[in-house]
Coordinates of C-alpha atoms in Angstrom, one line a residue:
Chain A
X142 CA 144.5 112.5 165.6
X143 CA 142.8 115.8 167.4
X144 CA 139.5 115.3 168.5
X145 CA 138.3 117.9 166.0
X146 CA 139.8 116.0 163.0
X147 CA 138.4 113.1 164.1
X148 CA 135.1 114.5 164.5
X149 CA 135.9 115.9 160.7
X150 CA 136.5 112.5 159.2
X151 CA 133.5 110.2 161.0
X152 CA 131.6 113.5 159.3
X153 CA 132.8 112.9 156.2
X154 CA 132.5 109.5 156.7
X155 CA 128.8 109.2 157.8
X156 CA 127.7 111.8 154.5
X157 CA 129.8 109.6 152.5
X158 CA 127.2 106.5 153.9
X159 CA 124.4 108.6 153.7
X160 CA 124.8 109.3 150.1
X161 CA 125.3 105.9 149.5
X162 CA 122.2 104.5 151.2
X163 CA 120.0 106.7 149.0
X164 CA 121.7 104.3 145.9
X165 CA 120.3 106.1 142.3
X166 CA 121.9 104.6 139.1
X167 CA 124.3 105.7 137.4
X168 CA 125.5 105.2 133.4
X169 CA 128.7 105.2 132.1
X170 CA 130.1 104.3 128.7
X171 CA 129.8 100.2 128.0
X172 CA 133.0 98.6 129.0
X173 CA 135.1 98.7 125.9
X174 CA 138.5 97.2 127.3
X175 CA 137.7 93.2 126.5
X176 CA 140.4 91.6 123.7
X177 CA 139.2 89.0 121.7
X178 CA 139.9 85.5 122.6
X179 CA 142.8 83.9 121.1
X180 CA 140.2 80.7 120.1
X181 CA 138.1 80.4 117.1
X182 CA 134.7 79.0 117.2
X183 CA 133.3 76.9 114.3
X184 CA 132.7 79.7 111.1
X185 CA 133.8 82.4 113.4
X186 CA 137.1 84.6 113.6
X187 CA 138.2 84.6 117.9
X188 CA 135.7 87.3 119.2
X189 CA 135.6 88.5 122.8
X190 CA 134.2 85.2 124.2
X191 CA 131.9 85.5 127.1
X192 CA 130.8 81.7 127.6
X193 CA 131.4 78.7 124.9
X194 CA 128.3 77.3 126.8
X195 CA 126.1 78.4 125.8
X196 CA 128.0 80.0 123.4
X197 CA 128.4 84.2 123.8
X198 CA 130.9 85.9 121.2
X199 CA 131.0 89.7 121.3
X200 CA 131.6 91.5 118.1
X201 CA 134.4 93.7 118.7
X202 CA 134.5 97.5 117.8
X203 CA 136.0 97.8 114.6
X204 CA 133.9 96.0 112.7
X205 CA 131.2 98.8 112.7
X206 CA 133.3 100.8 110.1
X207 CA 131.1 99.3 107.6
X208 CA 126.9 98.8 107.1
X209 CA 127.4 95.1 106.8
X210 CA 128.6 92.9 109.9
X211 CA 131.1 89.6 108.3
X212 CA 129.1 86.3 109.0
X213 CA 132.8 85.1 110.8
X214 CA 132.2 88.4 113.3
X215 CA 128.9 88.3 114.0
X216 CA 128.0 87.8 117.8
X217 CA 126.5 84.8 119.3
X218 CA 124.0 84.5 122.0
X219 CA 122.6 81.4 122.7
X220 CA 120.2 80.2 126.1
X221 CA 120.4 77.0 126.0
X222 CA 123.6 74.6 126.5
X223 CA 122.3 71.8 123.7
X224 CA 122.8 72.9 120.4
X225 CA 122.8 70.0 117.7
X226 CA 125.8 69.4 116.2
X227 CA 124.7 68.1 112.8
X228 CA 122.0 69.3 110.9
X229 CA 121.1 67.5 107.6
X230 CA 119.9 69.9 105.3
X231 CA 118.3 67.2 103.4
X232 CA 116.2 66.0 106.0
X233 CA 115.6 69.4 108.4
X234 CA 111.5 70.5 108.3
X235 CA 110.0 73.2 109.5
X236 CA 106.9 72.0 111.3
X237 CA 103.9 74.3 111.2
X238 CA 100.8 72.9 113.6
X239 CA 98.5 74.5 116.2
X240 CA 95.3 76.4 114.8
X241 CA 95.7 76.1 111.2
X242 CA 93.9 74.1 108.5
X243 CA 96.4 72.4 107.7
X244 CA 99.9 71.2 109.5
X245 CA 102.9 71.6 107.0
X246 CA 106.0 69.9 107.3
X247 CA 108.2 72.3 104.9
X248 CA 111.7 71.0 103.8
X249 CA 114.4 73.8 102.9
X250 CA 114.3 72.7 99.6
X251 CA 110.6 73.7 99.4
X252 CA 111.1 77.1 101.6
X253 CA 113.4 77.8 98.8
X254 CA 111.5 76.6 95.5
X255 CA 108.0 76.8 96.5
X256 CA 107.7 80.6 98.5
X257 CA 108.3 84.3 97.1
X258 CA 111.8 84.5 97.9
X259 CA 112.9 87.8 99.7
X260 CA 115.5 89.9 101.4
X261 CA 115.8 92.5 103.9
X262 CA 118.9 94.0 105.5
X263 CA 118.2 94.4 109.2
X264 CA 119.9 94.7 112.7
X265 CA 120.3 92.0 115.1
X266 CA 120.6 93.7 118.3
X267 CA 120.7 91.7 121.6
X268 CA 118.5 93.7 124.3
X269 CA 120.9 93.7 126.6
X270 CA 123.8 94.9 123.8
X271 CA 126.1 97.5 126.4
X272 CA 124.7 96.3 129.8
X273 CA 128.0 97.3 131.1
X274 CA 127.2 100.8 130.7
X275 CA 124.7 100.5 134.1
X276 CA 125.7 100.9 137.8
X277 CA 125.1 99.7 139.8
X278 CA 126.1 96.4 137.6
X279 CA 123.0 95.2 136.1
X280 CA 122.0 91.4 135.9
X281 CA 123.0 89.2 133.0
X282 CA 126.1 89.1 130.5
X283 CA 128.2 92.5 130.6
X284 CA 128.3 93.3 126.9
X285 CA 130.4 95.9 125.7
X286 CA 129.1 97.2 122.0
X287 CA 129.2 94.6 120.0
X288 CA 126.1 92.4 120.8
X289 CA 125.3 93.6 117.5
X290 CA 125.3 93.4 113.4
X291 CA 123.7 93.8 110.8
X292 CA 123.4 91.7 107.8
X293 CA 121.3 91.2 104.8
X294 CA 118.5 88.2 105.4
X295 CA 117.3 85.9 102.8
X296 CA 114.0 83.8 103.3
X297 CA 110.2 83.5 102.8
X298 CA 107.9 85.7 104.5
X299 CA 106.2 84.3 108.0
X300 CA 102.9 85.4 106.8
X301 CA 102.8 82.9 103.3
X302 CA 104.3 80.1 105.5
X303 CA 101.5 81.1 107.7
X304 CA 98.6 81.4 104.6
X305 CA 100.0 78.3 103.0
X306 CA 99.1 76.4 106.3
X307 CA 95.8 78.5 106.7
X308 CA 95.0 80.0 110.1
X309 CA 92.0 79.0 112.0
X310 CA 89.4 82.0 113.1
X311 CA 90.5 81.5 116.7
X312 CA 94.4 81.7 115.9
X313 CA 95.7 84.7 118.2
X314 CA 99.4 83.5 119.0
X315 CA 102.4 82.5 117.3
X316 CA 105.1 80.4 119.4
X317 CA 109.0 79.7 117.9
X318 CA 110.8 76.5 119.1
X319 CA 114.3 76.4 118.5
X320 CA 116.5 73.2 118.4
X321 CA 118.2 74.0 121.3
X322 CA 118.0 72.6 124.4
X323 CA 118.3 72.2 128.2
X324 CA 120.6 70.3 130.0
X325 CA 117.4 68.9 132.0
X326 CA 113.9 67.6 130.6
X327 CA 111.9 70.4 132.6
X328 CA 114.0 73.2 132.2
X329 CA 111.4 75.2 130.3
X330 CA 113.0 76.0 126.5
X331 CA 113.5 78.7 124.8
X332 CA 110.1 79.9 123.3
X333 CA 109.0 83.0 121.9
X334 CA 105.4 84.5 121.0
X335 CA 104.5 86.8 119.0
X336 CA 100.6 88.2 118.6
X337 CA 99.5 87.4 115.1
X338 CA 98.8 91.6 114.5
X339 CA 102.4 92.0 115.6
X340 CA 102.9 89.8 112.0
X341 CA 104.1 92.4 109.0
X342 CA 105.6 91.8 105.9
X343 CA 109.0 92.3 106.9
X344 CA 109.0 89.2 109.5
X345 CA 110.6 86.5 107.8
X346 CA 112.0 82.9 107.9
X347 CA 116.1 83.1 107.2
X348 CA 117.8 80.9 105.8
X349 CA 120.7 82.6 104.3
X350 CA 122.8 85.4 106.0
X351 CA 125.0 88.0 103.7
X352 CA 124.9 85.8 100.7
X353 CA 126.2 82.3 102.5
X354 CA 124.1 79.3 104.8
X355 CA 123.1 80.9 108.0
X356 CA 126.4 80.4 110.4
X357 CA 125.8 77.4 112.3
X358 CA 126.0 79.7 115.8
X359 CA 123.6 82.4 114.5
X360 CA 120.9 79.7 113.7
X361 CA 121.7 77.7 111.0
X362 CA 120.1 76.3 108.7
X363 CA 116.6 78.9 109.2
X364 CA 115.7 81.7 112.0
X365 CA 113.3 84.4 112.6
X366 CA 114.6 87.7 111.5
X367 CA 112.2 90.3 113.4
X368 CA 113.5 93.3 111.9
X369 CA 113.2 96.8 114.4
X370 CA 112.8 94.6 117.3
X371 CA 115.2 93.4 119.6
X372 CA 116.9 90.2 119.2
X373 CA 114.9 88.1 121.9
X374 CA 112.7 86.9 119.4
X375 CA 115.0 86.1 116.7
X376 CA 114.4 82.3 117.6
X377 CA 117.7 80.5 116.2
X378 CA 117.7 76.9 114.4
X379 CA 113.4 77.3 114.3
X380 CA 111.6 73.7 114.2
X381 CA 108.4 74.7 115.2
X382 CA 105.7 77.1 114.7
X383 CA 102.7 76.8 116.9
X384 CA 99.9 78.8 116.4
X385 CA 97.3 78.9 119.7
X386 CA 94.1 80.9 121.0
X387 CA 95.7 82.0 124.3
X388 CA 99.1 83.0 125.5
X389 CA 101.2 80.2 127.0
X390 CA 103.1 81.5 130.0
X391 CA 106.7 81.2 129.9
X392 CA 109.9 82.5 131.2
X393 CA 111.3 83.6 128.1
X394 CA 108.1 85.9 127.9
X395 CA 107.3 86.9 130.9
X396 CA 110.5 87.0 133.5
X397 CA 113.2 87.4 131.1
X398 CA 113.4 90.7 128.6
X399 CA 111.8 93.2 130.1
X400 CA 111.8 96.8 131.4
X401 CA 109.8 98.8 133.7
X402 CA 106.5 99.7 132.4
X403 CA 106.7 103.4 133.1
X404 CA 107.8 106.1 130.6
X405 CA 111.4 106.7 131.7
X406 CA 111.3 102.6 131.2
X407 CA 113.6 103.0 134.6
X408 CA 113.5 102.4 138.6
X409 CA 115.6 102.5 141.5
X410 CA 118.4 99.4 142.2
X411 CA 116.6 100.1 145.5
X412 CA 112.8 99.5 144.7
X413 CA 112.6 97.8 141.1
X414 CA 109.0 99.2 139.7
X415 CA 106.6 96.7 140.2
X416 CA 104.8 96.6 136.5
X417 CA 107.1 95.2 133.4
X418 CA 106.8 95.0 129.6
X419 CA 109.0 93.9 127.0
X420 CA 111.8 95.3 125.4
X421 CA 110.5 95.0 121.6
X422 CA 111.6 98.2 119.6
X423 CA 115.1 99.1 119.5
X424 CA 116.1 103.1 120.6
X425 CA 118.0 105.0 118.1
X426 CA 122.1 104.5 118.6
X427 CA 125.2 104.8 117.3
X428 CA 128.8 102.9 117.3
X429 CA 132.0 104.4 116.3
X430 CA 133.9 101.4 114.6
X431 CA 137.6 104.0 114.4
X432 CA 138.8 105.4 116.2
X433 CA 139.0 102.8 118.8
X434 CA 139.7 104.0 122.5
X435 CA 143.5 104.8 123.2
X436 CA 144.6 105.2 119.0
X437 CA 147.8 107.3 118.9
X438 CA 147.0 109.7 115.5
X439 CA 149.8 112.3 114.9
X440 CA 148.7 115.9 115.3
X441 CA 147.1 117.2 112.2
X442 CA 146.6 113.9 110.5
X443 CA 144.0 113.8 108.1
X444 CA 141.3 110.9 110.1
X445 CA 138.1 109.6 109.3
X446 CA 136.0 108.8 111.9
X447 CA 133.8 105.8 110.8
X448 CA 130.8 104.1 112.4
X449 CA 127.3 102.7 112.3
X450 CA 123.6 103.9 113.5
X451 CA 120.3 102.6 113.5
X452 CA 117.0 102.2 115.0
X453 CA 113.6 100.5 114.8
X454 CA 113.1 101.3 111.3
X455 CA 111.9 104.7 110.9
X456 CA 115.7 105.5 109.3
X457 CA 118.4 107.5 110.1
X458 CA 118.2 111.2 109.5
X459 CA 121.8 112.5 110.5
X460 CA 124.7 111.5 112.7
X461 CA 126.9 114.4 114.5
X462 CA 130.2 114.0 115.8
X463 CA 131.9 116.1 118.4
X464 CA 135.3 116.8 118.9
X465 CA 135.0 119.1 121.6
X466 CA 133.1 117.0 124.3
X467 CA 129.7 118.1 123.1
X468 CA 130.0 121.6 123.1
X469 CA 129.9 121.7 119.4
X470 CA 128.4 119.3 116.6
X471 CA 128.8 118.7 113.3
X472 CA 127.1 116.4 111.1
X473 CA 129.0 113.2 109.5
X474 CA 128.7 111.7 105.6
X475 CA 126.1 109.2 105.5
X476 CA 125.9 106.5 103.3
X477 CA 123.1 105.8 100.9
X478 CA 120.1 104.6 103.0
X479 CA 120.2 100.9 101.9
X480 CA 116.9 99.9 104.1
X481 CA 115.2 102.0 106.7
X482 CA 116.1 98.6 109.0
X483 CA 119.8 98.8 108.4
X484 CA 122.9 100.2 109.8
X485 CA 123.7 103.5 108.4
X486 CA 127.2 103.7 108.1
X487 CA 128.2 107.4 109.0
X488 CA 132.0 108.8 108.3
X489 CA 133.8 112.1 109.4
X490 CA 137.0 113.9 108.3
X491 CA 138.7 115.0 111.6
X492 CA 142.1 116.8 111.4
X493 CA 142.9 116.7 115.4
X494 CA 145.0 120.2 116.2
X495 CA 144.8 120.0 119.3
X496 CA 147.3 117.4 121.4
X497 CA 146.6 115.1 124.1
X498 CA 143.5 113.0 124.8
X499 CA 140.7 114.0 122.7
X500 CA 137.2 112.7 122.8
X501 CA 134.9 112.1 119.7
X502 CA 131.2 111.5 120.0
X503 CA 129.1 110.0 117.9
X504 CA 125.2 111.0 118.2
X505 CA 122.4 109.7 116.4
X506 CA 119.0 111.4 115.4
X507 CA 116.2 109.9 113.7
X508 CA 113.6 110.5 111.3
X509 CA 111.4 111.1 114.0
X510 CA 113.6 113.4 115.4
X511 CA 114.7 110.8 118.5
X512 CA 118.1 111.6 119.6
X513 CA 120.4 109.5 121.5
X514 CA 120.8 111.0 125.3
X515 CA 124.6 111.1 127.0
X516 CA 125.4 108.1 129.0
X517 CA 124.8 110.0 132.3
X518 CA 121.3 111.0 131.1
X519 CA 120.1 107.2 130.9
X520 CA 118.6 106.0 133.8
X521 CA 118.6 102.7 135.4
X522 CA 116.7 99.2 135.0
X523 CA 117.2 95.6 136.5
X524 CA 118.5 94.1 133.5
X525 CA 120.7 96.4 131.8
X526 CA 118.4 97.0 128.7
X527 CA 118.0 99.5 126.0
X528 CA 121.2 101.2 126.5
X529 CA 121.9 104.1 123.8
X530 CA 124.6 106.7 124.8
X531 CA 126.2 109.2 122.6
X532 CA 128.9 106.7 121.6
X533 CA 132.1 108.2 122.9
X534 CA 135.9 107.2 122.1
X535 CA 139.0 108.5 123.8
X536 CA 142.5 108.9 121.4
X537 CA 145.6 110.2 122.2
X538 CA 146.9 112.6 119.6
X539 CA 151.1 113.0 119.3
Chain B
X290 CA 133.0 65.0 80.7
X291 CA 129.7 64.8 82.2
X292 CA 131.3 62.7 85.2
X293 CA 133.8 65.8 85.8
X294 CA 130.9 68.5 86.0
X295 CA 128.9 66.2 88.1
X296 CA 131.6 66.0 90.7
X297 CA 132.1 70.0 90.7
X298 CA 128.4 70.3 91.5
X299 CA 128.5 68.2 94.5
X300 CA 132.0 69.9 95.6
X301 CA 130.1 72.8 95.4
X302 CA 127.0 72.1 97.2
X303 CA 129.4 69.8 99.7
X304 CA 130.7 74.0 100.3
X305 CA 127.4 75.9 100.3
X306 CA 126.2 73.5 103.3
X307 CA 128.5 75.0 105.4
X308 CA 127.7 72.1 108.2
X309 CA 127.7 69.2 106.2
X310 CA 130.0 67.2 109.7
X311 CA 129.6 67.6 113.4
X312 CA 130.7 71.3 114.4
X313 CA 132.6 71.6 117.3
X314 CA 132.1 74.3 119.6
X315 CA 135.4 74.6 121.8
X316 CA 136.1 74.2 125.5
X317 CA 137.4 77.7 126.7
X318 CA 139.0 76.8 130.2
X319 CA 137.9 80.2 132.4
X320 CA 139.6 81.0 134.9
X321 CA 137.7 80.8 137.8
X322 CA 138.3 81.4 141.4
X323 CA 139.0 78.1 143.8
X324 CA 138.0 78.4 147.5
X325 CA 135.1 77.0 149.9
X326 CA 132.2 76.2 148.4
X327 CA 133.7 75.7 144.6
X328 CA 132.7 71.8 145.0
X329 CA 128.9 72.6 145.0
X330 CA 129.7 75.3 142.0
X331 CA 131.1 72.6 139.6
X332 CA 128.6 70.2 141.3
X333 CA 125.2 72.1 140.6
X334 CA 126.1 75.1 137.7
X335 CA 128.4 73.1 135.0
X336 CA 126.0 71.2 133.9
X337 CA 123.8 73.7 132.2
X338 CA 126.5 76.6 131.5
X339 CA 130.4 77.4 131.5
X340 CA 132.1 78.9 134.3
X341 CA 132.6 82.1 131.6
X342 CA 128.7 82.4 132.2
X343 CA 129.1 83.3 136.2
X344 CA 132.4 85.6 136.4
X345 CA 130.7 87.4 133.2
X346 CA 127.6 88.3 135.0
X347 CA 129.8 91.2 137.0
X348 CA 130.0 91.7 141.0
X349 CA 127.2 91.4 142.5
X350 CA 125.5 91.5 146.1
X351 CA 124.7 88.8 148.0
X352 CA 121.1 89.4 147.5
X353 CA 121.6 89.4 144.0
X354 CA 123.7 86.1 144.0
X355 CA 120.7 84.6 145.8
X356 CA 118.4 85.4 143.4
X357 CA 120.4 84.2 140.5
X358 CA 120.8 80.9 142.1
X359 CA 116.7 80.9 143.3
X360 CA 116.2 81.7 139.6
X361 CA 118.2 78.4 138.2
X362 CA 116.0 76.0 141.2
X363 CA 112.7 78.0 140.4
X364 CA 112.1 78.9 137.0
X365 CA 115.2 76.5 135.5
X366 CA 114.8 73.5 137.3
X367 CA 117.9 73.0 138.6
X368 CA 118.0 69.9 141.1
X369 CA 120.0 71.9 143.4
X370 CA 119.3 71.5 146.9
X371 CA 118.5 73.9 149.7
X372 CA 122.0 73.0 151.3
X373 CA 123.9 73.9 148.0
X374 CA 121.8 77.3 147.4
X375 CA 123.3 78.7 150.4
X376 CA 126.8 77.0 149.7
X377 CA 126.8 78.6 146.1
X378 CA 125.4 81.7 146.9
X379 CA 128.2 82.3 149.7
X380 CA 130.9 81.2 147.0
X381 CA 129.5 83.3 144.4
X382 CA 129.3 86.4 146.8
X383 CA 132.4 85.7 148.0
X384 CA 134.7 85.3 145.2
X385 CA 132.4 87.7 142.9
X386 CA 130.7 89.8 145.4
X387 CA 130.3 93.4 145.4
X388 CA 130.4 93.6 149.1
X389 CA 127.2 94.8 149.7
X390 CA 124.9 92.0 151.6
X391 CA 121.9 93.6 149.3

């Protein structure tokens, strides 16, 4: 090597380390390359299977062609390793103590003959849904797009479980116990709180999921359904309600589940912001269920591209799909607005005339005129939440 | 006749509690990476989650690593001793490090 060259390279070299040391984050699309597992869990078909302790089952892509997620693909995310094996629906209560007038020990039977009975269809979106997006890698489980669903909930409100009970004037909190447990008698378990004006009408107690029993992995035989809010709070397999004056401090609350209280809601891998809050409404977004990546159409086929969007609640207004990497949009079909809390399924004819690798988009916009951002546009937190690219798919036309 | 109607009901309420016997979740055997250190790994992480649960969590830095194994002692209880955090925290940074020390 010539002294010059060398002097050329340990250049290159030290710019290459300077622009490294100044890390920013960077977003990509979620890593859509997982296959599901060749093993079925108990009510589910194989899903991508992160952990089967606690259990973590992805929903894979193509089931967001259509509004309703299947009970057997629905995704699974558990914190805790115990998870009873047998629950009697003859014997399970919901216990309802703390600061209210009176404690109630409520059998299903009795959620189910002696409350309004009501439904919503909602989205159950884990926070972290698409981690794998960030870079550097964010902490916690690398979802692709599928820690996600939506399905219609049957139950009683929270609020007449609440006014059956009768709240004291000094009531300010409401904690959720699962039935799930630690491996050790102090790990601390996995409770939520909500404030009692967080309480609306649309909270409720679950008990059936699409029509059947609750899945036994998505909380069988009752869970919170939250809907607009992220999935944190959805407690699964409830068997306690607590109501209390002050806010209990717990890790569930105040570690785990949260982004940086600033407006961008994002920091620097180098310096995490120092302020937090939690994640609680969900960002408008949009999956393409088909294509998948890499489908092989034939040139001029006649396609429809299908998918889902959603977002807190305030509804859909359109989807637009690009076929021309975002220079031009157009808008997709959508489908009747079933509930403002739903997906809404989206579809688009595409005739592809052009060959090679084309990429469709899918971007959401909502009623309040929030659109989702590129991938690149997203900035960075600690743990991977809120991710909600333009949804992007890569096909190969022959 | 009666008898006959009586045992449909219960067939069918036997189906519509969808967890009427002990549900088995299955054992996925993950593929995890053997080496120095993997004793204290299966010693001090199995017992509260799968091995799927670690090599999920993406490559990390060492830094990182260290936290997530402070985070199990601190706020998770885990008995694990000061020994093994460094043990598990070199494993873990070895076999899914990012290379980067933070």
């Amino acid at each position: 090597m010539q002294r010059r060259d060398f002097l050329k390279a340990s250049l290159a070299a030290s710019a290459v380390a300077i622009g490294s040391s100044a890390t920013a984050g960077v977003t990509t699309q979620p890593i859509d390359t997982r296959k599901v597992s060749t093993i079925a869990f108990p009510e589910k078909k194989p899903l991508i299977t992160y952990s089967d302790r606690p259990p973590l089952l992805e929903t894979p892509r193509e089931a967001f062609t259509q509004a309703i997620t299947p009970n057997d693909e629905f995704f699974v995310r558990w914190h805790m390793p115990e998870i009873p094996t047998h629950i009697d629906p003859d014997t399970y209560k919901i216990n309802i103590n703390g600061l209210v007038k009176q404690e109630l020990h409520i059998s299903l039977n009795d959620l189910k003959t002696k409350f309004e009975q009501v439904e919503v269809t909602a989205v159950l979106q884990c926070g972290g849904n698409s981690r794998s997006a960030y870079k550097p890698v964010a902490g916690g489980i690398q979802w692709g797009s599928g820690a996600m669903g939506c399905a219609k909930w049957k139950g009683v409100r929270l609020r007449d479980v609440l006014n059956r009970a009768g709240l004291q004037r000094d009531a300010e909190w409401i904690g959720f116990n699962g039935m799930d447990n630690a491996a050790y008698y102090e790990t601390p378990n996995f409770i939520r709180e909500m404030r009692i004006d967080e309480l609306d009408d649309h909270v409720i107690l679950a008990y059936e999921m699409n029509g059947e029993d609750l899945p036994y992995l998505n909380g069988y035989p009752l869970r919170l359904v939250i809907p607009g809010k992220y999935s944190d709070s959805w407690v699964k397999m409830l068997s306690n309600i607590t109501v209390t004056k002050d806010y209990q401090e717990l890790f569930f609350m105040d570690v785990a589940y949260r982004v940086p209280d600033n407006d961008c809601e994002c920091e620097s891998p180098d310096e995490k912001y120092p302020r937090t809050k939690p994640i609680t409404n969900m960002n408008v977004k949009s999956v393409i269920g088909w294509p998948t990546n890499n489908t092989v159409v034939y040139h001029n086929s006649h396609l429809v591209v299908r998918g889902v969007a959603f977002d807190d609640g305030h509804g859909i207004k359109d989807v637009l799909i690009s076929t021309d990497d975002g220079k031009s949009w157009k808008p997709a079909l959508l489908d009747k607005d079933a509930n403002r809390y739903a997906f809404r399924a989206f579809r688009f004819a595409f005739k592809p005339n052009k060959y090679g690798k084309v990429n469709i988009m899918a971007k959401a916009i909502n009623r309040l005129g929030n659109e989702q951002p590129f991938a690149h546009e997203i900035k960075w937190n600690h743990g991977g939440y809120k991710y909600n690219g333009i949804d992007v798919v890569t096909i190969e036309v022959v | 006749m009666k008898k006959i109607i009586l045992t449909t009901i219960l067939s069918v309420s036997a189906l519509f509690a969808q967890v009427d016997e002990p549900v088995e979740v299955p054992y996925i055997p993950f593929e995890i990476k053997m080496g120095k250190g993997f004793d204290a790994i299966q010693a001090n992480c199995l017992m509260c989650h799968s091995f799927g649960y670690i090599i999920n969590q993406g490559p990390q830095s060492r830094k990182h690593w260290h936290g997530k194994v402070v985070k199990m002692v601190k706020h998770f209880k885990a008995p694990i001793t000061d020994e093994d955090v460094e043990i598990t925290t070199d494993y873990l940074f070895e076999h899914y490090g990012n290379g980067k020390l933070e």
